[in-house]
Amino acid sequence: MRVSNLFGLTLRELPADVDIASHQLLLRAGYVRQLAAGIFSLLPLAQRSMRKIEHILRQEIDAIGGQEVSMPVVHPAEIWQKSGRWDDIDDTMARFVDRRGRDMLLAMTHEEVVGELCVSEINSYRQMPALVYQLQTKFRDEPRARGGLIRVREFVMKDSYSLDTDNAGLHEQYKAHYTAYFRIGARVSLPLLAVRSDTGMMGGKVAHEFMYEAPIGEDNLAICDSCGYSANREVAEFVKPEAPGAEAAELSKVETPDAKTIEDLCTLLKIGPEGIAKTVFLAAEGGDGPATLVLAVVRGDMDVNIVAVRNHLKAADVRAAHEEEIVACGAVPGYGSPIGIDRSKAVVLVDELVASSSNLVLGANDFGFHYLNGNHGRDFEGDQVLALAGAFEGAGCVNCGNPLRMTRGVEVGNIFKLGTRYSESMGARFTDEAGQEQPIVMGSYGIGVGRLLACVAEEHHDERGLVLPMSIAPFQVCLVSLARKEPAKEVAAEIYQELQAAGVEVLFDDRDVSAGIKMTEADLRGIPLRLVVSERSIKNGGAELKARTAADGEIIPRDEVVGTIQRRIAEELDALRQAADQSPLWTEGDDG
RNA sequence: CGGGGCGUAGCUCAGCCUGGUAGAGCGCACGGUUCGGGUCCGUGAGGCCGGAGGUUCGAAUCCUCUCGCCCCGACCA
């Protein structure tokens, strides 16, 4: 490809409202353009990179037995009604009515279609294990898209679906994906971390997310650097500190004007946040009825883990309660607690540490007042005592007791053991060896292709632009001609022909613009190798080859140019493959 | 969905408070200049000031509504 023909411009200046490095660079370098919130066009550079990523994904999933299929983006509502998700999922699902009045939707994921295919294609245990996958568009109308390609509404996902006769078979495919995902990360030079995760709306029991650790990440992760325990904060376990034992003192009500926050209370009462029981008002939704008010009580120095609440209550959704909902049970916002509220109108969940602590400060449900010396079991009682608090920096690792580190990550991929969640609802059954009908045991495994590219851009860039790995760069080498006249111009054109003939993916900057522009743009685009041909380079003996990551280039003799470049490309690709071969194997318990 | 911000030329922005003939830089076209890190000079094209309504002799500017985009939070199969 000649730069003079390349569709898509580089930008000198950025749209003002872009603040993530990967997004800035992908825009500036002419990879992507935004059409609407969370909806992007891929220009040729990005499309070429995406094709390469997709190729790697195909190779790795094929290697664990995958067969590629392609399932529709538009689904009839019926199959989602069958699985139950038509009603469970909120406006994140884009729905429409076709001309015949039939309810339709845009696919968010494809478990339902796989289920339908199983009904029609799988009859016998002899047909399993099986693994199908696709690279297909998903649409999720997120309430808020952000971060450029990191969180979008329309995106291509590699999604695979394993089909097995039993849990042991599922576990084998789960393990295979676990390693394949690390291999994929290695091949695109993106460090990944597998963390235990919530199963959320996907259902099922066991799940891991593959995270790229980065400050721009939207997920909070708890990592133990000592033993390797890692989990999404939503499901992270940790060892609670011991509650200081103390004789229960008498409950007393004190005036605490303008002390609506934990911080205010600490200052006013001269205590630490660990002496306070914090009550968080939540609303659990699910089904058609009104939301259930939930009082979640944790110690003042900790946060409520919303996912723990959702999972405990089996609610479809848990959100912060509105003021009217709080007042309805007799509680006073800012001075709230379970003491004295109408218990018939609320569910009270208490963290186990609060339950074992004594003499805590709680809201008095009276404007401007708190109680001192509140004790669980005497002054208030939860409908349920459970692990409600989310992990925090320095909390004890549940495995080894060492302090956990909290960090942020971008979820690049995930793997779920679905079990029979979909096969049962969709009626996807097979006949086993004993002639009995059984539900198929499923797993589902996703990787966001565009998000992967964005993460690689985030990981690999410098002040001059992108620095893409050889495996997914849109071109392997950028041939920059700084030749002003013949014969140097002809030499550049010849080298371009030779590289192309040798199968090298080369971007030829043949434009009649200043050297500075060509160099700056070559750096910005992040192409791994740069070959400069000019009067000067020819006088010096050939062409100058420089890696994007190197400070200086070297002169390559004219007749060794193609061979040298081919060798460099092969070396870099080999290094990435070798890194992939070092990928971790599953080490956790056999049942996950 | 709650809070905040922004919509003016292809891009980045000024002008708005205090209403009176729509601006700059970059990019683009043309001419010259320069030639190994976004050269320099000149000429030119390019805008229904997001949309609708209102106030006014007169609206980019003031008011109302609306649409879009961004950020924080909530949410996220």
XYZ file of C-alpha atoms (C1' of nucleotides) in Angstrom:
669
model
C 0.000 0.000 0.000
C 1.153 3.469 -0.850
C 0.552 6.194 1.714
C -0.595 8.419 -1.126
C -3.508 6.013 -1.599
C -4.142 5.108 2.017
C -7.681 5.955 3.076
C -7.684 7.856 6.336
C -5.770 10.844 7.612
C -3.543 11.406 10.573
C -4.607 14.221 12.841
C -2.388 16.918 14.214
C -4.875 17.982 16.786
C -7.174 15.873 18.827
C -10.832 16.164 19.582
C -10.793 17.915 22.953
C -12.876 15.373 24.792
C -10.612 12.373 24.312
C -8.495 11.512 27.295
C -7.380 7.922 27.058
C -4.021 7.363 25.373
C -5.138 4.431 23.247
C -8.192 6.281 22.020
C -6.187 9.430 21.239
C -3.577 7.533 19.304
C -5.986 5.356 17.372
C -7.773 8.536 16.308
C -4.660 10.555 15.585
C -2.946 7.791 13.665
C -5.993 7.296 11.475
C -7.135 3.893 12.717
C -10.681 4.623 13.836
C -13.375 7.254 13.596
C -16.348 7.675 15.866
C -19.821 7.705 14.369
C -21.891 7.947 17.553
C -21.421 7.272 21.252
C -19.721 3.881 21.474
C -20.012 3.238 17.739
C -16.911 3.330 15.569
C -15.789 2.882 12.000
C -12.548 1.046 11.467
C -10.317 2.630 8.850
C -7.982 0.423 6.802
C -5.206 0.454 9.393
C -7.472 -0.744 12.179
C -9.228 -3.185 9.903
C -5.916 -4.768 8.954
C -4.961 -5.087 12.626
C -8.347 -6.530 13.451
C -7.967 -9.125 10.699
C -4.643 -10.147 12.159
C -6.044 -10.433 15.651
C -8.925 -12.456 14.282
C -6.485 -14.736 12.513
C -4.666 -15.394 15.780
C -7.971 -16.029 17.525
C -8.972 -18.519 14.836
C -5.655 -20.326 15.060
C -5.791 -20.646 18.810
C -9.421 -21.704 19.027
C -9.006 -24.089 16.105
C -6.058 -25.565 17.990
C -8.313 -26.560 20.888
C -10.865 -28.125 18.584
C -13.046 -25.180 17.665
C -15.160 -25.125 14.511
C -16.027 -21.716 13.180
C -19.657 -20.862 12.551
C -21.521 -17.655 12.006
C -24.707 -16.932 13.868
C -27.173 -14.132 13.162
C -26.979 -10.657 14.661
C -30.753 -10.269 14.537
C -32.717 -12.721 16.646
C -36.417 -13.337 17.095
C -37.600 -12.598 20.633
C -38.902 -16.148 21.070
C -35.555 -17.745 21.744
C -34.700 -15.167 24.383
C -38.127 -15.608 25.902
C -37.392 -19.314 26.072
C -34.179 -18.737 28.011
C -35.872 -16.117 30.162
C -33.458 -13.357 29.302
C -35.955 -11.369 27.218
C -37.505 -10.287 30.530
C -34.375 -10.373 32.668
C -32.323 -7.953 30.641
C -33.009 -4.252 30.705
C -32.672 -1.675 27.931
C -29.127 -2.855 27.304
C -30.857 -5.127 24.824
C -31.815 -3.258 21.657
C -35.250 -4.425 20.597
C -37.390 -3.641 17.618
C -40.491 -4.828 15.864
C -40.261 -6.060 12.310
C -42.812 -5.205 9.614
C -44.976 -8.148 10.543
C -45.140 -7.022 14.130
C -42.754 -9.655 15.391
C -40.515 -8.760 18.348
C -36.860 -8.868 17.372
C -33.559 -7.921 18.988
C -29.940 -7.271 18.226
C -27.703 -9.998 19.605
C -25.849 -9.183 22.809
C -24.423 -12.677 22.934
C -25.312 -16.005 21.373
C -26.094 -18.663 23.995
C -29.698 -18.824 22.821
C -28.783 -19.417 19.199
C -26.249 -22.049 20.190
C -29.009 -23.660 22.219
C -31.268 -23.726 19.179
C -28.489 -25.212 17.080
C -27.956 -27.899 19.692
C -31.627 -28.784 19.540
C -31.383 -29.308 15.816
C -27.868 -30.750 15.529
C -27.029 -32.669 18.718
C -28.840 -35.884 19.494
C -26.264 -38.209 20.951
C -23.379 -38.298 23.406
C -21.322 -39.496 20.432
C -21.400 -35.949 19.017
C -19.588 -34.466 21.991
C -17.363 -32.932 23.095
C -17.903 -30.159 20.572
C -16.748 -26.595 20.354
C -18.207 -23.963 18.045
C -17.128 -20.383 17.802
C -17.575 -17.285 15.723
C -16.299 -13.776 15.217
C -19.470 -11.794 15.229
C -20.941 -8.399 15.945
C -22.697 -7.786 19.228
C -24.779 -4.792 20.177
C -25.175 -3.783 23.796
C -26.842 -0.479 24.413
C -24.758 0.391 27.435
C -26.076 3.241 29.553
C -22.747 4.896 29.103
C -20.109 4.117 26.529
C -16.674 5.475 27.317
C -12.982 5.160 26.766
C -12.891 4.995 23.009
C -12.697 1.375 21.895
C -12.453 0.131 25.469
C -16.165 0.279 26.103
C -18.360 0.463 23.045
C -21.905 -0.457 22.192
C -21.275 -2.258 18.907
C -18.297 -4.566 18.768
C -16.959 -7.791 17.339
C -16.489 -10.625 19.762
C -14.829 -13.968 19.405
C -17.297 -16.141 21.247
C -16.942 -19.858 21.648
C -19.396 -22.315 23.108
C -18.411 -25.722 24.417
C -20.822 -28.624 24.422
C -20.221 -31.615 26.665
C -21.982 -34.559 28.166
C -20.840 -33.851 31.713
C -18.983 -31.488 34.007
C -15.683 -33.290 33.550
C -15.865 -32.626 29.821
C -16.794 -29.016 30.442
C -13.833 -28.648 32.744
C -11.476 -29.919 30.044
C -12.730 -27.337 27.572
C -12.648 -24.651 30.236
C -9.008 -25.455 30.962
C -8.211 -25.439 27.258
C -9.655 -21.954 26.904
C -7.823 -20.806 30.000
C -4.485 -21.600 28.389
C -5.574 -20.515 24.912
C -6.471 -17.089 26.258
C -3.050 -16.669 27.781
C -1.531 -17.787 24.470
C -3.589 -15.186 22.629
C -2.422 -12.483 25.027
C 1.182 -13.521 24.532
C 0.885 -13.527 20.760
C -0.408 -9.967 20.702
C 2.039 -8.943 23.419
C -0.625 -8.057 25.929
C -0.049 -9.141 29.538
C -3.177 -10.740 30.934
C -4.272 -11.756 34.362
C -6.936 -14.375 35.025
C -9.213 -13.411 37.881
C -12.163 -15.196 39.396
C -15.319 -13.372 38.529
C -19.012 -13.133 39.072
C -21.184 -15.073 36.686
C -23.713 -12.266 36.457
C -26.505 -12.541 33.927
C -24.729 -15.346 32.110
C -25.655 -17.686 34.889
C -23.574 -20.707 35.650
C -21.207 -21.329 38.502
C -17.582 -20.720 37.691
C -16.116 -17.887 35.694
C -12.837 -16.164 35.109
C -12.129 -12.844 33.512
C -8.945 -12.151 31.595
C -7.796 -8.744 32.607
C -5.339 -6.274 31.246
C -4.110 -4.477 34.329
C -4.243 -0.745 33.700
C -5.389 2.402 35.492
C -7.995 3.049 32.786
C -9.661 -0.254 33.637
C -13.203 -0.181 34.899
C -13.012 -3.297 37.029
C -11.501 -3.356 40.491
C -9.282 -6.339 41.126
C -7.882 -7.852 44.270
C -4.466 -9.408 43.758
C -2.254 -11.302 46.170
C 1.322 -10.919 45.011
C 2.443 -13.554 47.506
C 0.362 -16.563 46.494
C -1.153 -15.448 43.204
C -4.769 -15.287 44.347
C -6.634 -12.891 42.098
C -10.277 -12.018 41.871
C -12.594 -9.336 40.689
C -13.508 -7.255 43.693
C -17.113 -8.300 43.110
C -16.273 -11.809 44.257
C -12.966 -11.353 46.073
C -12.815 -13.100 49.420
C -10.627 -11.848 52.201
C -9.890 -12.426 55.833
C -11.769 -10.001 58.012
C -9.845 -8.352 60.805
C -10.725 -9.467 64.328
C -13.333 -7.294 65.945
C -11.918 -5.863 69.151
C -13.777 -7.571 71.964
C -15.421 -5.290 74.461
C -18.164 -5.431 77.030
C -21.409 -4.239 75.508
C -22.126 -0.785 76.815
C -25.481 0.891 77.148
C -27.116 2.224 73.994
C -27.309 5.991 74.064
C -28.543 8.620 71.642
C -26.348 11.608 70.935
C -26.819 14.778 68.989
C -24.704 14.806 65.831
C -25.721 17.866 63.868
C -24.575 18.053 60.250
C -22.765 14.728 60.533
C -24.208 12.882 57.576
C -21.040 11.164 56.421
C -18.665 8.706 58.026
C -15.946 11.320 57.842
C -18.073 13.915 59.646
C -18.896 11.425 62.374
C -15.266 10.464 62.876
C -14.323 14.095 63.331
C -17.231 14.897 65.578
C -17.013 11.839 67.813
C -13.228 11.529 67.600
C -13.361 7.889 66.566
C -12.084 5.893 63.605
C -14.400 4.634 60.843
C -14.030 1.089 62.212
C -16.161 2.170 65.150
C -19.130 2.933 62.948
C -21.722 0.698 61.335
C -22.509 2.171 57.952
C -25.958 1.554 56.512
C -26.233 1.660 52.736
C -29.725 1.868 51.267
C -30.180 -0.179 48.140
C -33.098 -1.211 46.000
C -33.266 -4.726 44.617
C -35.248 -5.137 41.445
C -36.451 -8.258 39.766
C -39.750 -9.369 38.392
C -42.563 -6.910 37.847
C -43.241 -5.805 41.413
C -41.823 -2.720 43.094
C -38.202 -2.753 44.150
C -37.332 -4.212 47.533
C -35.543 -1.839 49.884
C -32.328 -3.343 51.214
C -30.346 -2.033 54.167
C -26.769 -3.230 53.831
C -24.768 -2.689 57.002
C -20.975 -2.783 56.871
C -18.271 -1.297 59.033
C -17.520 2.341 58.342
C -14.100 1.641 56.907
C -15.457 -0.782 54.282
C -17.723 -0.675 51.254
C -20.735 -2.768 50.399
C -20.158 -5.245 47.613
C -23.282 -4.742 45.507
C -22.732 -8.019 43.709
C -22.801 -9.904 47.013
C -26.177 -8.300 47.708
C -27.463 -9.126 44.254
C -26.323 -12.695 44.409
C -27.655 -13.234 47.919
C -31.074 -11.873 47.033
C -30.993 -13.425 43.546
C -32.090 -10.027 42.313
C -31.901 -9.052 38.660
C -30.575 -5.663 39.597
C -29.466 -3.796 42.693
C -29.121 -0.040 42.654
C -28.856 2.811 45.092
C -32.263 3.506 46.653
C -34.064 6.742 45.947
C -34.813 9.055 48.812
C -38.569 8.309 48.717
C -37.859 4.608 49.022
C -35.630 5.181 52.040
C -38.131 7.396 53.800
C -40.926 4.892 53.146
C -39.543 2.448 55.742
C -39.143 5.116 58.343
C -35.422 5.644 57.896
C -33.796 9.067 57.756
C -31.193 9.542 55.013
C -27.890 10.651 56.452
C -28.858 9.314 59.865
C -30.100 5.895 58.793
C -29.696 2.471 60.356
C -31.843 -0.620 60.908
C -32.808 0.585 64.403
C -36.410 1.622 64.553
C -37.401 1.167 60.938
C -40.469 -0.654 59.672
C -38.944 -4.090 59.134
C -41.852 -5.262 57.036
C -40.760 -2.849 54.320
C -37.081 -3.680 54.119
C -34.556 -6.479 54.078
C -31.625 -5.961 56.451
C -28.298 -7.551 55.520
C -25.455 -7.286 58.005
C -21.805 -7.920 57.372
C -20.347 -10.597 59.605
C -17.764 -8.185 60.993
C -20.479 -5.788 62.100
C -22.295 -8.678 63.726
C -19.222 -9.646 65.727
C -18.271 -6.099 66.693
C -19.486 -4.329 69.777
C -20.413 -0.779 70.662
C -20.741 0.667 67.163
C -22.088 4.045 66.185
C -25.281 3.845 64.124
C -27.774 6.294 62.730
C -30.740 7.008 64.977
C -33.228 7.540 62.147
C -33.787 10.932 63.687
C -32.475 13.977 61.920
C -29.244 15.077 63.579
C -28.867 12.086 65.937
C -26.838 8.880 66.159
C -26.684 6.036 68.637
C -23.526 5.106 70.506
C -22.803 1.527 71.580
C -25.048 -0.252 69.133
C -24.700 -4.038 69.286
C -25.943 -6.589 66.810
C -28.380 -9.020 68.339
C -29.353 -6.585 71.064
C -30.148 -3.275 69.369
C -30.639 -4.449 65.818
C -30.598 -7.677 63.936
C -30.066 -8.547 60.315
C -32.383 -10.783 58.366
C -29.134 -12.309 57.279
C -25.522 -12.028 58.400
C -23.086 -12.609 55.560
C -19.858 -11.481 53.914
C -21.097 -8.191 52.556
C -18.048 -5.957 52.446
C -15.910 -5.628 49.362
C -12.202 -6.352 49.473
C -9.895 -3.403 50.020
C -6.232 -2.515 49.835
C -4.307 -4.432 52.471
C -7.125 -6.836 53.371
C -5.849 -10.318 54.216
C -5.625 -12.817 51.360
C -8.026 -15.674 51.907
C -5.361 -18.183 50.846
C -2.185 -17.016 52.537
C -3.125 -14.097 54.755
C -0.761 -11.637 53.128
C -2.158 -8.227 52.241
C -4.147 -7.924 49.035
C -3.292 -5.299 46.463
C -6.188 -3.514 44.771
C -5.756 -2.573 41.162
C -7.796 -1.883 38.080
C -8.194 -3.889 34.935
C -9.864 -3.981 31.544
C -11.809 -7.160 30.888
C -10.475 -8.420 27.577
C -12.022 -11.847 27.775
C -14.014 -14.135 29.975
C -14.749 -17.789 30.369
C -17.911 -19.152 31.949
C -18.968 -22.591 33.036
C -22.613 -22.305 32.116
C -23.513 -25.850 33.020
C -27.074 -26.641 31.995
C -28.468 -23.119 32.484
C -29.268 -22.726 28.777
C -29.572 -26.290 27.638
C -32.385 -26.866 30.122
C -34.327 -23.740 29.249
C -33.745 -24.151 25.526
C -34.431 -27.881 25.548
C -30.973 -28.798 24.246
C -30.705 -32.455 25.204
C -28.864 -35.545 24.100
C -29.204 -39.240 24.689
C -26.479 -40.710 26.873
C -24.906 -44.152 26.719
C -27.613 -45.541 28.910
C -30.295 -44.244 26.567
C -31.325 -41.510 28.963
C -32.031 -37.972 27.849
C -29.705 -35.397 29.467
C -29.174 -31.671 29.131
C -26.023 -30.635 27.314
C -23.353 -29.136 29.583
C -22.272 -25.802 28.161
C -19.516 -23.287 28.535
C -19.133 -19.913 26.928
C -15.948 -17.993 26.238
C -15.599 -14.466 24.869
C -12.898 -12.091 23.750
C -13.592 -8.556 22.545
C -11.524 -8.081 19.400
C -11.615 -4.278 19.263
C -11.073 -4.003 22.975
C -8.034 -6.225 22.618
C -6.628 -3.870 19.989
C -7.340 -0.864 22.208
C -5.584 -2.532 25.140
C -2.539 -3.327 23.023
C -2.468 0.329 21.966
C -2.755 1.338 25.582
C 0.096 -0.952 26.579
C 2.378 -0.239 23.626
C 2.854 3.415 22.862
C 5.277 6.209 23.568
C 5.273 9.981 23.241
C 5.547 9.701 19.466
C 2.698 7.337 18.911
C 1.729 3.689 18.749
C 4.341 0.935 18.994
C 2.492 -2.133 17.791
C 3.788 -5.685 17.991
C 4.717 -7.381 14.719
C 1.857 -9.852 15.049
C -0.930 -7.305 14.757
C 0.579 -4.160 13.267
C -1.334 -3.236 10.102
C 1.921 -3.301 8.177
C 5.203 -4.926 9.104
C 7.426 -2.284 7.625
C 7.034 1.308 6.578
C 9.177 2.190 3.576
C 9.909 5.890 3.709
C 11.297 7.379 0.544
C 13.121 10.622 1.160
C 14.555 10.462 -2.337
C 14.322 13.747 -4.219
C 15.367 12.626 -7.661
C 16.519 9.707 -9.765
C 18.040 7.260 -9.361
C 17.232 7.178 -5.647
C 13.491 7.465 -6.292
C 13.681 4.468 -8.561
C 15.600 2.515 -5.918
C 12.830 3.147 -3.393
C 10.201 2.003 -5.878
C 12.213 -1.114 -6.660
C 12.588 -2.009 -2.998
C 8.840 -1.563 -2.588
C 8.232 -4.026 -5.431
C 10.746 -6.490 -4.030
C 9.296 -6.402 -0.527
C 5.810 -6.929 -1.876
C 6.984 -9.774 -4.058
C 8.607 -11.353 -1.016
C 5.307 -11.247 0.852
C 6.319 -8.498 3.253
C 3.445 -6.272 4.339
C 4.837 -2.889 3.430
C 3.446 0.617 3.610
C 5.290 2.805 1.097
C 5.402 6.507 1.852
C 5.872 7.805 -1.673
C 4.411 11.249 -1.069
C 6.054 14.481 -2.048
C 5.950 15.961 1.453
C 8.629 16.916 3.923
C 10.774 14.311 5.631
C 9.464 15.437 8.995
C 5.893 14.620 8.107
C 6.807 11.167 6.839
C 8.906 10.316 9.881
C 6.343 11.673 12.326
C 3.503 9.769 10.704
C 5.480 6.544 10.463
C 6.106 6.745 14.208
C 2.521 7.700 14.970
C 1.128 4.694 13.090
C 3.253 2.356 15.159
C 4.562 0.177 12.347
C 7.337 -1.999 13.832
C 10.031 -1.472 11.198
C 10.961 1.627 9.246
C 13.122 1.526 6.149
C 14.384 4.852 4.870
C 15.646 5.161 1.303
C 17.241 8.456 0.323
C 20.161 9.925 -1.506
C 22.002 9.887 1.777
C 21.205 6.266 2.636
C 22.266 5.167 -0.824
C 25.504 7.070 -0.513
C 26.001 5.291 2.832
C 25.572 1.953 1.158
C 21.876 1.101 1.003
C 18.819 1.743 3.108
C 18.417 2.578 6.761
C 16.442 0.084 8.837
C 15.171 1.122 12.239
C 12.867 -0.633 14.664
C 10.086 1.527 16.053
C 11.406 0.723 19.509
C 15.060 1.458 18.703
C 16.820 4.767 19.105
C 18.924 4.464 15.972
C 18.812 2.649 12.695
C 21.447 0.776 10.726
C 22.415 0.811 7.088
C 21.525 -2.360 5.221
C 23.258 -3.006 1.902
C 20.917 -2.654 -1.041
C 20.892 -6.351 -1.966
C 20.356 -7.525 1.605
C 17.344 -5.359 2.351
C 14.608 -7.871 1.619
C 16.365 -10.762 3.327
C 17.157 -8.725 6.422
C 13.614 -7.495 6.769
C 12.175 -10.951 6.288
C 14.503 -12.262 8.967
C 13.626 -9.498 11.407
C 9.913 -10.098 10.923
C 10.324 -13.830 11.402
C 12.376 -13.299 14.544
C 9.778 -11.070 16.129
C 6.910 -13.356 15.248
C 8.859 -16.336 16.578
C 9.531 -14.558 19.833
C 5.820 -13.940 20.311
C 5.009 -17.580 19.545
C 7.636 -18.754 21.974
C 6.172 -16.513 24.628
C 2.817 -18.115 23.885
C 4.330 -21.537 24.468
C 5.198 -20.443 28.004
C 1.560 -19.726 28.795
C 0.326 -20.910 32.163
C -1.736 -24.040 32.468
C -4.720 -24.388 34.717
C -3.505 -24.846 38.276
C -6.594 -24.511 40.379
C -8.675 -27.347 41.715
C -10.199 -29.792 39.265
C -13.692 -28.517 39.731
C -12.604 -24.941 39.353
C -30.958 7.383 35.537
C -28.472 11.554 38.941
C -24.522 15.548 38.660
C -21.360 18.608 35.501
C -19.484 20.385 30.726
C -19.624 21.268 25.484
C -22.136 21.859 20.315
C -19.512 28.181 15.637
C -15.294 26.097 8.683
C -12.780 19.170 7.620
C -9.895 19.646 12.822
C -8.629 22.667 17.382
C -10.840 26.938 19.171
C -12.120 32.563 19.824
C -16.604 35.600 19.539
C -21.774 35.010 23.646
C -21.350 38.107 29.782
C -22.725 43.724 27.488
C -27.691 41.648 20.685
C -25.840 45.386 15.362
C -22.391 42.816 8.225
C -19.113 35.437 11.362
C -13.060 35.206 13.067
C -7.961 32.782 13.984
C -4.585 28.642 13.663
C -4.151 23.929 11.405
C -5.830 21.231 7.153
C -7.391 21.854 1.804
C -6.478 24.263 -3.502
C -2.991 27.229 -6.370
C 2.012 29.716 -6.847
C 6.824 30.187 -4.873
C 10.431 28.361 -1.121
C 12.636 24.399 1.688
C 14.347 19.229 1.582
C 16.567 13.430 7.060
C 11.890 14.860 12.234
C 4.560 17.892 11.413
C 9.636 24.062 6.495
C 8.626 29.239 5.290
C 5.919 33.142 2.344
C 1.756 34.614 -0.567
C -3.212 33.969 -2.803
C -7.888 31.468 -2.471
C -12.072 28.309 -1.449
C -14.807 26.801 2.668
C -19.900 28.090 7.890
C -28.406 27.685 7.918
C -23.128 29.314 14.615
C -26.712 21.301 16.358
C -32.414 21.789 15.699
C -37.312 24.088 16.859
C -39.965 27.902 19.060
C -39.931 32.725 21.511
C -38.237 37.981 22.884
C -36.453 42.072 19.651
C -36.359 46.827 14.428
C -32.366 43.213 14.589
C -30.237 36.849 17.743
C -24.162 32.798 17.129
C -25.119 36.107 21.436
C -31.054 36.621 25.625
C -35.332 32.936 27.045
C -37.893 27.991 26.509
C -37.876 23.221 24.622
C -35.304 19.512 22.107
C -31.262 16.490 19.896
C -26.169 15.094 20.070
C -21.308 14.422 22.276
C -17.859 14.242 26.578
C -16.670 13.654 31.886
C -18.000 11.907 37.153
C -21.377 8.616 39.582
C -25.040 4.629 39.161
C -24.980 0.397 35.797
C -22.383 -3.234 32.769
C -24.503 -10.489 29.715
